Amino acid sequence: MPKTYSPIVHIAKYTLTDEIRQKSFIVMGVICALAILLVRSCYSGNFMVNGQALDAEMIIRMVSKVIFHMIAAGAMLLAALLAMRVFKRDRDEGMQSCILSKPVTRRQYVLGKILGLWVLSGSFMFILHSIVFVIASINLKGVMPEYLLASLFCSFNLLFVIVAVLLFSLLMPDIIAFLCVMGIGIAGFVAEGIFALGRSSMGQAMMQQSGSQSDWTMGKMVYYLWPKLSGIRQFASSLIGGEGFQGFLSIYPFINILIYVLILGALLFWRFRNEDVI
Amino acid sequence: MIELNDVTKRYGSLVAADHVSFSVKTGEYFALLGPNGAGKTTIVKMLLDFTRPTSGNLSINGFSSTEAASRNAVGYLAENHHIPPHLSGWQYLRRCAELLNVNRSEAMDQCRRIVEQIGMQGREHTKANTYSKGMVQRFGLGAALVGNPKLLILDEPTSGLDPIGIRETRQLLESLKSRGMTIFLNSHLLSEVEKICDNAAIINRGKLLVKDTISALIRNGDTLEDVFVRLVKG
């Protein structure tokens, strides 16, 4: 392994093994396992509406999609919970000074932390999605390979959450850092709903009546510039539903998140470089 | 081996190091002395790039302390050393070896030898949350020895150790010195420093008061403690 990458991989490995022992990881793991056990029954039930049985395949796809979103959101929560205390814990337990007293650069240290957290939360999400994939495949008597691909796409969101929480945890108390990033995610989710409503014919008519077209243009700008965490999840779940590729609109959330990760990552390296090691 | 050139470090209005300059040669056993809050730990932290100087520069082995290469052959023990509570002393030493790219078999040999040197045989596989402060300090010293460093930077290495531990640590450091290792020591234990160090510097309120050989400092029949008190109290 090249010398530059070796410390990054080691630090990522330590982060992974240390974080697995954290209460938040264990609690989230148990909650998710219970949730999956509970939703299993949704796949085997018969659903009737007005006395007519619903198409079983459609139900399975619908349930799988809902669970997909739940797991993706849960993994984001987990990534934020783990990331918010990672620097503080390393400092308090002496690992930060131990690592940085060796010929390891601060950039390698931060990259190792990001990589470790990303692999851990990404694997957590992928394993849960895989379990749902297996359950759905058994009930469908066929496979949905796009389900696992969609899970991989969602891991971009985790990278954003990790980098943002790590940066914010250097600037403000851990819990505030966590809440800020969760707030960004929730605001994006709400904006997605408002935007969908605004594009509907009812929404258009309402805006024309109230004459708030200029406010809407402003809102659209904010909507496009806001971190598109929901956008990536929507795109990923559209793969499961077999919805068509919408060109730039499908790619845009990835570009948006990538740009945010690069900017926040650069700020994180800069901030950590000026941080005193205790 | 170590060079400090006109180093100043300010924390707001507090001056932790005030235009400090001195050097430590290869193979020297050097002690940095001073009362609490004199700026000793700040100097150590600047040497390891844990904090950046406001002005001036520091170097180790010709590399600026801001370069990772300056820490290539450096072992460090912090004043209040900590080990992650879920790790055993052995796992901790192994992590240090991995970070230094020591190959697996060599790392095993080194860790085994170090556990013996620090007198922790039989306790190396128990979790750190069962260790006393002195045991953590011993493993901290052990971690500093991983990778056969040429320079040891020790901040209060005997902190938390009982008299036997202090004696064993002194003997270990003496044997390391006899093998040509350079040792940079921050200590309050003046009697220990007087016994084992070649050179010492005394700082107070960030200012370097004196730097000389131990024999030159105590030449008038004074103890190092007398010299220290006289210089610090002004």
Coordinates of C-alpha atoms in Angstrom, one line a residue:
Chain A
M1 CA 0.0 0.0 0.0
P2 CA 1.5 3.5 -0.9
K3 CA 2.8 5.3 2.2
T4 CA 0.4 8.2 1.8
Y5 CA -2.7 6.0 1.9
S6 CA -1.5 3.6 4.6
P7 CA -2.2 5.9 7.6
I8 CA -5.6 6.8 6.1
V9 CA -6.6 3.2 5.9
H10 CA -5.4 2.4 9.4
I11 CA -7.2 5.4 10.9
A12 CA -10.4 4.5 9.0
K13 CA -10.0 0.9 10.4
Y14 CA -9.7 2.3 14.0
T15 CA -12.6 4.6 13.5
L16 CA -14.7 1.7 12.3
T17 CA -13.8 -0.6 15.1
D18 CA -14.1 2.1 17.8
E19 CA -17.5 3.5 16.5
I20 CA -19.1 0.0 16.3
R21 CA -18.9 -0.1 20.1
Q22 CA -20.8 3.2 20.5
K23 CA -24.2 3.1 22.1
S24 CA -25.8 5.1 19.2
F25 CA -24.7 2.4 16.8
I26 CA -25.9 -0.4 18.9
V27 CA -29.3 1.3 19.6
M28 CA -29.8 2.1 15.9
G29 CA -28.9 -1.4 14.9
V30 CA -31.5 -2.9 17.3
I31 CA -34.2 -0.4 16.2
C32 CA -33.6 -1.2 12.6
A33 CA -33.6 -5.0 13.2
L34 CA -36.9 -4.7 15.0
A35 CA -38.4 -2.4 12.3
I36 CA -37.4 -4.9 9.6
L37 CA -39.0 -7.8 11.6
L38 CA -42.2 -5.8 11.9
V39 CA -42.4 -4.8 8.2
R40 CA -41.9 -8.4 7.1
S41 CA -45.5 -9.1 7.7
C42 CA -46.5 -6.4 5.2
Y43 CA -45.1 -8.6 2.4
S44 CA -47.1 -11.6 3.3
G45 CA -50.5 -10.0 3.9
N46 CA -53.4 -9.7 1.5
F47 CA -54.6 -6.1 1.1
M48 CA -58.2 -5.4 0.1
V49 CA -59.7 -2.1 -0.9
N50 CA -63.5 -1.8 -1.4
G51 CA -63.6 -5.6 -1.4
Q52 CA -61.1 -5.9 -4.2
A53 CA -57.7 -7.5 -3.6
L54 CA -54.7 -5.3 -4.5
D55 CA -52.0 -6.4 -6.9
A56 CA -49.4 -8.2 -4.6
E57 CA -46.4 -7.2 -6.7
M58 CA -47.4 -3.6 -6.6
I59 CA -47.8 -3.8 -2.8
I60 CA -44.4 -5.4 -2.5
R61 CA -42.7 -2.7 -4.6
M62 CA -44.5 0.1 -2.7
V63 CA -43.6 -1.3 0.7
S64 CA -40.0 -1.9 -0.4
K65 CA -39.8 1.7 -1.5
V66 CA -41.2 3.1 1.7
I67 CA -38.7 1.0 3.7
F68 CA -36.0 2.1 1.4
H69 CA -36.6 5.7 2.4
M70 CA -36.9 4.8 6.1
I71 CA -33.5 3.0 6.1
A72 CA -31.8 5.8 4.1
A73 CA -33.1 8.4 6.6
G74 CA -32.1 6.2 9.5
A75 CA -28.6 5.7 8.1
M76 CA -28.2 9.5 7.8
L77 CA -29.3 9.9 11.4
L78 CA -26.8 7.3 12.4
A79 CA -24.0 8.9 10.4
A80 CA -24.7 12.2 12.1
L81 CA -24.8 10.7 15.5
L82 CA -21.5 8.9 15.1
A83 CA -19.8 11.9 13.4
M84 CA -20.8 14.5 16.0
R85 CA -18.5 13.2 18.7
V86 CA -15.8 11.5 16.8
F87 CA -13.1 14.3 17.2
K88 CA -14.1 14.9 20.8
R89 CA -13.9 11.2 21.7
D90 CA -10.6 10.8 20.0
R91 CA -9.2 13.8 21.9
D92 CA -10.6 12.6 25.2
E93 CA -9.3 9.1 24.8
G94 CA -5.8 10.2 23.7
M95 CA -6.0 8.7 20.2
Q96 CA -5.8 12.1 18.5
S97 CA -2.5 13.0 20.1
C98 CA -1.2 9.5 19.7
I99 CA -1.9 9.5 15.9
L100 CA -0.7 13.0 15.2
S101 CA 2.5 12.5 17.2
K102 CA 3.4 10.0 14.5
P103 CA 4.4 11.0 10.9
V104 CA 0.7 11.4 10.0
T105 CA -0.6 14.7 8.5
R106 CA -3.8 16.3 9.7
R107 CA -5.3 15.8 6.3
Q108 CA -4.6 12.0 6.5
Y109 CA -6.2 12.0 9.9
V110 CA -9.3 13.7 8.8
L111 CA -9.6 11.6 5.6
G112 CA -9.2 8.5 7.7
K113 CA -12.0 9.6 10.0
I114 CA -14.3 10.5 7.1
L115 CA -13.6 7.2 5.3
G116 CA -14.1 5.1 8.5
L117 CA -17.5 6.7 9.2
W118 CA -18.6 6.5 5.6
V119 CA -17.8 2.9 5.3
L120 CA -19.4 2.1 8.6
S121 CA -22.7 4.0 8.0
G122 CA -22.7 3.0 4.3
S123 CA -22.3 -0.7 5.2
F124 CA -25.0 -0.4 7.8
M125 CA -27.4 1.0 5.3
F126 CA -26.4 -1.4 2.6
I127 CA -26.9 -4.4 4.8
L128 CA -30.3 -3.3 5.9
H129 CA -31.3 -2.6 2.3
S130 CA -29.9 -6.0 1.3
I131 CA -32.2 -7.7 4.0
V132 CA -35.2 -5.9 2.5
F133 CA -34.0 -6.8 -1.0
V134 CA -33.9 -10.5 0.0
I135 CA -37.3 -10.4 1.6
A136 CA -38.8 -8.6 -1.4
S137 CA -37.1 -11.0 -3.8
I138 CA -38.5 -14.0 -2.0
N139 CA -42.0 -12.6 -2.1
L140 CA -41.8 -11.3 -5.6
K141 CA -40.2 -14.6 -6.8
G142 CA -37.8 -12.5 -8.7
V143 CA -35.0 -10.0 -8.0
M144 CA -34.9 -6.2 -8.0
P145 CA -31.2 -5.5 -8.6
E146 CA -31.9 -1.8 -8.8
Y147 CA -32.7 -1.8 -5.1
L148 CA -29.0 -2.4 -4.2
L149 CA -27.8 0.1 -6.8
A150 CA -30.2 2.7 -5.3
S151 CA -28.7 2.0 -1.8
L152 CA -25.2 2.7 -3.2
F153 CA -26.4 6.0 -4.7
C154 CA -27.8 7.0 -1.3
S155 CA -24.4 6.6 0.3
F156 CA -23.6 10.0 -1.2
N157 CA -25.9 11.5 1.3
L158 CA -24.0 9.9 4.1
L159 CA -20.8 11.4 2.9
F160 CA -22.4 14.9 3.0
V161 CA -23.8 14.3 6.5
I162 CA -20.4 13.1 7.8
V163 CA -18.4 15.9 6.4
A164 CA -20.9 18.6 7.4
V165 CA -21.3 17.2 11.0
L166 CA -17.5 16.9 11.4
L167 CA -17.0 20.5 10.3
F168 CA -19.8 21.9 12.4
S169 CA -18.6 19.9 15.5
L170 CA -15.4 21.9 15.3
L171 CA -17.3 25.2 15.3
M172 CA -20.2 24.5 17.7
P173 CA -21.3 22.1 20.4
D174 CA -21.7 18.5 19.1
I175 CA -25.5 18.4 19.6
I176 CA -26.0 21.7 17.8
A177 CA -23.8 20.4 14.9
F178 CA -26.0 17.3 14.7
L179 CA -29.2 19.3 14.8
C180 CA -28.0 21.8 12.2
V181 CA -27.3 19.0 9.7
M182 CA -30.5 17.2 10.5
G183 CA -32.3 20.6 10.0
I184 CA -30.7 20.9 6.5
G185 CA -32.0 17.5 5.6
I186 CA -35.5 18.1 6.9
A187 CA -35.7 21.6 5.3
G188 CA -34.7 19.9 2.0
F189 CA -37.4 17.3 2.4
V190 CA -40.0 19.9 3.1
A191 CA -38.8 22.0 0.2
E192 CA -39.1 19.0 -2.1
G193 CA -42.7 18.7 -1.2
I194 CA -43.5 22.4 -1.6
F195 CA -41.7 22.4 -5.0
A196 CA -43.7 19.3 -6.2
L197 CA -46.9 21.1 -5.1
G198 CA -45.7 24.3 -6.9
R199 CA -45.3 22.4 -10.1
S200 CA -48.7 20.9 -10.0
S201 CA -51.6 22.6 -11.9
M202 CA -53.3 23.4 -8.6
G203 CA -50.1 25.0 -7.3
Q204 CA -49.6 27.0 -10.5
A205 CA -53.2 28.3 -10.3
M206 CA -52.8 29.3 -6.7
M207 CA -49.7 31.3 -7.5
Q208 CA -51.3 33.0 -10.4
Q209 CA -54.2 34.0 -8.2
S210 CA -52.1 35.4 -5.5
G211 CA -49.6 37.0 -7.9
S212 CA -46.5 35.6 -6.0
Q213 CA -44.6 34.6 -9.1
S214 CA -41.4 36.5 -8.1
D215 CA -41.4 34.9 -4.7
W216 CA -41.6 31.6 -6.4
T217 CA -38.6 32.4 -8.6
M218 CA -36.6 33.2 -5.5
G219 CA -37.9 30.1 -3.8
K220 CA -36.8 28.0 -6.8
M221 CA -33.3 29.4 -6.6
V222 CA -33.0 28.5 -3.0
Y223 CA -34.5 25.1 -3.7
Y224 CA -31.9 24.3 -6.4
L225 CA -29.0 25.6 -4.3
W226 CA -30.1 23.9 -1.1
P227 CA -28.2 20.5 -0.4
K228 CA -30.3 18.0 -2.4
L229 CA -30.3 15.2 0.0
S230 CA -33.9 14.4 -0.7
G231 CA -33.2 14.7 -4.4
I232 CA -30.6 11.9 -4.3
R233 CA -33.1 9.7 -2.3
Q234 CA -35.8 10.5 -4.8
F235 CA -33.6 9.6 -7.8
A236 CA -32.5 6.3 -6.1
S237 CA -36.1 5.3 -5.3
S238 CA -37.1 6.2 -8.8
L239 CA -34.8 3.4 -9.9
I240 CA -36.7 0.9 -7.8
G241 CA -40.0 2.1 -9.3
G242 CA -38.6 1.7 -12.7
E243 CA -39.3 5.4 -13.4
G244 CA -37.5 7.0 -16.4
F245 CA -34.2 8.8 -16.3
Q246 CA -34.8 12.5 -16.4
G247 CA -31.5 13.7 -17.8
F248 CA -29.9 16.6 -16.0
L249 CA -32.7 16.7 -13.3
S250 CA -31.6 13.2 -12.3
I251 CA -27.9 14.0 -12.2
Y252 CA -28.2 17.5 -10.6
P253 CA -28.6 16.3 -7.0
F254 CA -25.3 14.4 -7.3
I255 CA -23.5 17.4 -8.7
N256 CA -25.1 19.6 -5.9
I257 CA -24.0 17.2 -3.1
L258 CA -20.6 16.7 -4.6
I259 CA -20.0 20.4 -4.7
Y260 CA -21.2 20.7 -1.1
V261 CA -18.9 17.9 0.0
L262 CA -15.9 19.5 -1.7
I263 CA -16.6 22.9 -0.2
L264 CA -17.4 21.6 3.3
G265 CA -14.4 19.2 3.0
A266 CA -12.0 22.0 2.2
L267 CA -13.4 24.1 5.1
L268 CA -13.0 21.0 7.4
F269 CA -9.3 20.5 6.4
W270 CA -8.6 24.2 6.9
R271 CA -10.4 24.4 10.2
F272 CA -8.8 21.2 11.6
R273 CA -5.3 22.4 10.4
N274 CA -5.7 25.4 12.8
E275 CA -7.1 23.3 15.6
D276 CA -4.9 22.8 18.7
V277 CA -4.4 19.1 19.6
I278 CA -4.9 18.6 23.3
Chain B
M1 CA 18.4 17.5 16.4
I2 CA 15.9 20.0 17.9
E3 CA 16.1 23.7 17.0
L4 CA 13.9 26.5 18.3
N5 CA 14.5 29.9 16.8
D6 CA 12.9 32.9 18.4
V7 CA 9.7 31.1 19.1
T8 CA 6.7 33.0 20.5
K9 CA 3.3 31.7 21.2
R10 CA 0.4 33.9 22.4
Y11 CA -3.0 32.9 23.5
G12 CA -4.8 36.2 23.4
S13 CA -3.0 38.4 25.9
L14 CA -1.2 35.4 27.6
V15 CA 2.3 34.8 26.3
A16 CA 3.1 31.1 26.7
A17 CA 6.5 31.3 25.0
D18 CA 8.4 34.6 24.6
H19 CA 11.1 34.6 21.9
V20 CA 12.5 31.3 23.0
S21 CA 15.6 29.9 21.3
F22 CA 17.7 26.9 22.1
S23 CA 18.8 23.7 20.5
V24 CA 19.2 20.1 21.6
K25 CA 22.0 18.0 20.1
T26 CA 21.8 14.3 19.0
G27 CA 22.3 11.9 21.9
E28 CA 21.7 14.6 24.5
Y29 CA 19.5 14.0 27.6
F30 CA 17.8 17.4 27.9
A31 CA 15.4 18.6 30.6
L32 CA 13.1 21.6 30.2
L33 CA 12.2 22.9 33.6
G34 CA 9.8 25.5 34.9
P35 CA 7.0 26.0 37.3
N36 CA 3.4 25.2 36.4
G37 CA 2.2 27.4 33.5
A38 CA 5.7 28.3 32.5
G39 CA 5.2 27.2 28.9
K40 CA 6.9 23.9 28.9
T41 CA 4.0 21.9 27.5
T42 CA 3.3 24.6 24.9
I43 CA 6.9 24.2 23.6
V44 CA 6.4 20.4 23.4
K45 CA 3.1 20.9 21.6
M46 CA 4.7 23.3 19.1
L47 CA 7.5 20.8 18.5
L48 CA 4.9 18.1 17.6
D49 CA 2.8 20.6 15.6
F50 CA -0.1 20.2 18.0
T51 CA -0.2 24.0 18.1
R52 CA 1.4 26.5 15.8
P53 CA 3.8 29.3 17.0
T54 CA 2.7 32.9 16.7
S55 CA 6.1 33.6 15.3
G56 CA 9.5 31.9 15.0
N57 CA 10.2 28.4 13.9
L58 CA 10.9 25.0 15.3
S59 CA 12.6 22.0 13.6
I60 CA 13.4 18.4 14.3
N61 CA 16.2 16.7 12.3
G62 CA 16.2 19.6 9.9
F63 CA 12.5 19.3 9.1
S64 CA 10.2 22.1 10.1
S65 CA 7.9 20.9 12.9
T66 CA 4.9 21.6 10.6
E67 CA 6.1 18.8 8.3
A68 CA 5.0 15.3 9.1
A69 CA 8.5 14.1 8.3
S70 CA 9.8 15.9 11.4
R71 CA 8.0 13.2 13.4
N72 CA 9.5 10.3 11.5
A73 CA 11.7 9.0 14.4
V74 CA 10.0 10.7 17.3
G75 CA 8.4 9.0 20.3
Y76 CA 6.0 11.1 22.4
L77 CA 4.5 10.7 25.9
A78 CA 1.9 13.2 26.9
E79 CA 1.7 14.5 30.5
N80 CA -1.8 13.0 31.2
H81 CA -1.6 10.1 28.9
H82 CA -4.9 8.3 27.9
I83 CA -5.6 5.0 26.2
P84 CA -9.0 4.3 24.7
P85 CA -10.8 2.3 27.5
H86 CA -11.9 -0.5 25.2
L87 CA -8.4 -1.3 24.0
S88 CA -5.8 -3.4 25.8
G89 CA -2.3 -2.1 26.3
W90 CA -1.2 -4.6 23.7
Q91 CA -3.8 -3.4 21.1
Y92 CA -2.7 0.1 21.8
L93 CA 1.0 -0.7 21.1
R94 CA 0.0 -2.6 17.9
R95 CA -1.9 0.5 16.7
C96 CA 1.2 2.6 17.2
A97 CA 3.3 0.1 15.3
E98 CA 0.8 0.1 12.4
L99 CA 0.8 3.8 12.2
L100 CA 4.5 3.7 11.8
N101 CA 4.3 1.1 9.1
V102 CA 6.2 -1.5 11.1
N103 CA 5.7 -4.9 9.5
R104 CA 3.6 -7.4 11.4
S105 CA 6.2 -9.8 12.7
E106 CA 8.6 -7.0 13.6
A107 CA 5.7 -5.2 15.4
M108 CA 4.9 -8.3 17.4
D109 CA 8.6 -8.6 18.5
Q110 CA 8.8 -4.9 19.3
C111 CA 5.6 -4.9 21.3
R112 CA 6.7 -8.0 23.3
R113 CA 10.0 -6.4 24.1
I114 CA 8.4 -3.1 25.1
V115 CA 5.9 -4.8 27.4
E116 CA 8.9 -6.3 29.2
Q117 CA 10.8 -3.0 29.2
I118 CA 7.9 -1.2 30.9
G119 CA 7.3 -4.1 33.3
M120 CA 3.7 -4.8 32.2
Q121 CA 3.9 -8.5 31.4
G122 CA 0.7 -10.3 32.3
R123 CA -1.4 -7.1 32.1
E124 CA -0.9 -6.3 28.4
H125 CA -4.1 -8.1 27.3
T126 CA -6.5 -6.6 29.9
K127 CA -8.6 -3.6 28.9
A128 CA -7.2 -0.1 29.6
N129 CA -10.3 0.8 31.8
T130 CA -8.8 -1.6 34.4
Y131 CA -5.4 0.2 34.4
S132 CA -4.3 2.5 37.1
K133 CA -2.9 5.9 36.2
G134 CA 0.7 4.6 36.6
M135 CA 0.0 1.7 34.3
V136 CA -1.5 3.9 31.6
Q137 CA 1.6 6.1 31.9
R138 CA 3.8 3.0 31.5
F139 CA 2.0 1.9 28.4
G140 CA 2.2 5.5 27.1
L141 CA 6.0 5.3 27.5
G142 CA 5.9 2.0 25.7
A143 CA 3.9 3.5 22.9
A144 CA 6.6 6.2 22.6
L145 CA 9.2 3.5 22.2
V146 CA 7.5 1.7 19.3
G147 CA 9.3 2.0 16.0
N148 CA 12.7 2.5 17.7
P149 CA 12.6 6.3 17.7
K150 CA 15.8 8.4 17.7
L151 CA 14.2 11.1 19.8
L152 CA 11.9 10.8 22.8
I153 CA 9.8 13.7 23.9
L154 CA 8.5 13.0 27.3
D155 CA 6.1 15.4 29.1
E156 CA 6.2 14.5 32.8
P157 CA 7.0 10.7 32.2
T158 CA 6.9 9.8 35.9
S159 CA 3.5 11.5 36.6
G160 CA 1.3 9.0 38.5
L161 CA 4.1 6.5 39.0
D162 CA 5.0 5.1 42.4
P163 CA 8.6 5.4 43.7
I164 CA 9.4 1.9 42.2
G165 CA 7.9 3.0 38.9
I166 CA 9.9 6.2 39.0
R167 CA 13.1 4.3 39.6
E168 CA 12.3 1.8 36.8
T169 CA 11.5 4.6 34.4
R170 CA 14.7 6.3 35.2
Q171 CA 16.7 3.1 34.6
L172 CA 14.9 2.5 31.3
L173 CA 15.6 6.1 30.1
E174 CA 19.3 5.8 31.2
S175 CA 19.6 2.6 29.2
L176 CA 17.9 4.2 26.2
K177 CA 20.4 7.1 26.5
S178 CA 23.3 4.8 26.6
R179 CA 22.1 3.4 23.2
G180 CA 22.4 6.9 21.7
M181 CA 18.8 8.0 21.9
T182 CA 18.1 11.8 22.3
I183 CA 15.7 12.5 25.2
F184 CA 13.8 15.7 25.7
L185 CA 12.2 15.7 29.1
N186 CA 9.7 18.0 30.7
S187 CA 9.8 17.4 34.4
H188 CA 9.1 18.8 37.9
L189 CA 11.2 16.2 39.6
L190 CA 14.4 18.2 39.9
S191 CA 16.3 15.6 41.9
E192 CA 15.6 13.0 39.1
V193 CA 16.7 15.5 36.4
E194 CA 19.9 16.3 38.4
K195 CA 20.7 12.6 38.5
I196 CA 20.2 11.7 34.9
C197 CA 20.2 14.7 32.5
D198 CA 23.2 16.3 30.7
N199 CA 21.6 19.7 30.0
A200 CA 18.7 21.7 31.2
A201 CA 16.9 24.8 30.4
I202 CA 14.7 26.7 32.9
I203 CA 11.8 28.8 31.7
N204 CA 9.3 31.0 33.5
R205 CA 6.3 32.8 32.2
G206 CA 7.4 31.8 28.7
K207 CA 10.9 33.3 28.9
L208 CA 14.0 31.2 28.8
L209 CA 16.0 32.0 31.9
V210 CA 19.0 29.8 31.4
K211 CA 20.2 26.8 29.4
D212 CA 23.4 25.0 30.4
T213 CA 24.8 21.7 31.4
I214 CA 23.6 20.3 34.7
S215 CA 27.2 20.4 36.1
A216 CA 27.5 24.1 35.2
L217 CA 24.2 25.0 36.7
I218 CA 25.0 23.4 40.1
R219 CA 28.8 24.2 40.2
N220 CA 28.7 26.3 43.4
G221 CA 27.6 23.4 45.5
D222 CA 23.9 24.3 45.1
T223 CA 21.3 21.7 44.2
L224 CA 19.3 22.0 41.0
E225 CA 16.4 22.9 43.2
D226 CA 18.3 25.8 44.7
V227 CA 19.2 27.1 41.3
F228 CA 15.6 26.6 40.0
V229 CA 14.1 28.5 43.0
R230 CA 16.6 31.3 42.8
L231 CA 16.0 31.8 39.0
V232 CA 12.2 31.5 39.1
K233 CA 11.7 33.7 42.1
G234 CA 14.0 36.3 40.5

